[in-house]
Coordinates of C-alpha atoms in Angstrom, one line a residue:
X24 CA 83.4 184.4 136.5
X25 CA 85.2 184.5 140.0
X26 CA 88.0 181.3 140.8
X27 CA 89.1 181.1 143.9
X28 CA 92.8 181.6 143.8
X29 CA 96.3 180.9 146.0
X30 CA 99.5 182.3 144.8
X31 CA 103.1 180.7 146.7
X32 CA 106.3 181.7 145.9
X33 CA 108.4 178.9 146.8
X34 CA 111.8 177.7 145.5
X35 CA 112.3 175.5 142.3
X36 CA 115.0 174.5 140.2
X37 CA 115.3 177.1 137.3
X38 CA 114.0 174.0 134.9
X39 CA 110.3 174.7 136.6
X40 CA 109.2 178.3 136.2
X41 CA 105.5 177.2 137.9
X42 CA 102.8 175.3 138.1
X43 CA 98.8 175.4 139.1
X44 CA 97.1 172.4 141.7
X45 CA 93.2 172.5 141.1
X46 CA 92.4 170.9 145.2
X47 CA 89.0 171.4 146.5
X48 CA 87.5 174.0 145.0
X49 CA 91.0 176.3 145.3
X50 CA 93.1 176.4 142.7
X51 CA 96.9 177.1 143.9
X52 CA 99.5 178.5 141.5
X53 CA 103.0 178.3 142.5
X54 CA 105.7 180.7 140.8
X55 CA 109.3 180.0 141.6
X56 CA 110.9 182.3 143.7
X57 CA 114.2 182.2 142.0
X58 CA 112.9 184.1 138.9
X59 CA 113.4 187.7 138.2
X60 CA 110.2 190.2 138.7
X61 CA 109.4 190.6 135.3
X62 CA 109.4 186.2 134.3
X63 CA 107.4 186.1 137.6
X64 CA 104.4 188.0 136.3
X65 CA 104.5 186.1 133.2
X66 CA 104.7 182.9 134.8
X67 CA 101.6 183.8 137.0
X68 CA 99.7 184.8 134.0
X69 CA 100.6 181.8 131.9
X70 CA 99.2 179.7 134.8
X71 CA 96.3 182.2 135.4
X72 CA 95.1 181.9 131.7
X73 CA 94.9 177.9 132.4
X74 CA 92.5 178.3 134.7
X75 CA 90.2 180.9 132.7
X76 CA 90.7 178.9 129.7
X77 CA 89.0 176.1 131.6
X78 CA 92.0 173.6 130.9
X79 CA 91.5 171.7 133.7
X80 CA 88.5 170.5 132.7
X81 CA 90.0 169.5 129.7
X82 CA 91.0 165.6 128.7
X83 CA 93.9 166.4 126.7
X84 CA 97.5 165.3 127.4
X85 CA 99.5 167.8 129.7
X86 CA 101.4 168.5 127.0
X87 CA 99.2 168.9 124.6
X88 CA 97.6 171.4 127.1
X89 CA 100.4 173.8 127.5
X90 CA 101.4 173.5 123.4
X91 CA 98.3 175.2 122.7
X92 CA 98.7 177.5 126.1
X93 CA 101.9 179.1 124.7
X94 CA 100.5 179.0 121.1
X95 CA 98.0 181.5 122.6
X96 CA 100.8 183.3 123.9
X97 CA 102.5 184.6 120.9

């Protein structure tokens, strides 16, 4: 399966590593630009696997969400 994608760097407090916006067909992940290389690439992934994993379509809570994202993670 293909998703269109947008990647931003953009500056964030350090308390927000990213985040993903599903708008109009696009789905836009934002990674903050004040993290090092190496937390980048993770972040983008973390986001990148929401998308793949089809959690937007989900009903769950937010939180919920991204306590079973980073339980896949480990």
């Amino acid at each position: 399966m293909t998703y269109d994608i947008r990647a931003y760097l953009c500056e964030m407090p350090m308390s927000i590593k990213g985040y993903t916006v599903l708008k109009d067909g696009f789905y836009t992940i934002v990674i903050n630009a004040n993290l090092c290389e190496a937390t980048r690439r993770k972040t983008y992934k973390h986001e990148y696997d929401h998308i793949v994993n089809g959690d937007f379509e989900k009903r769950a809570s937010a939180d919920l969400i991204e306590v079973i994202a980073h339980q896949r993670e480990e």
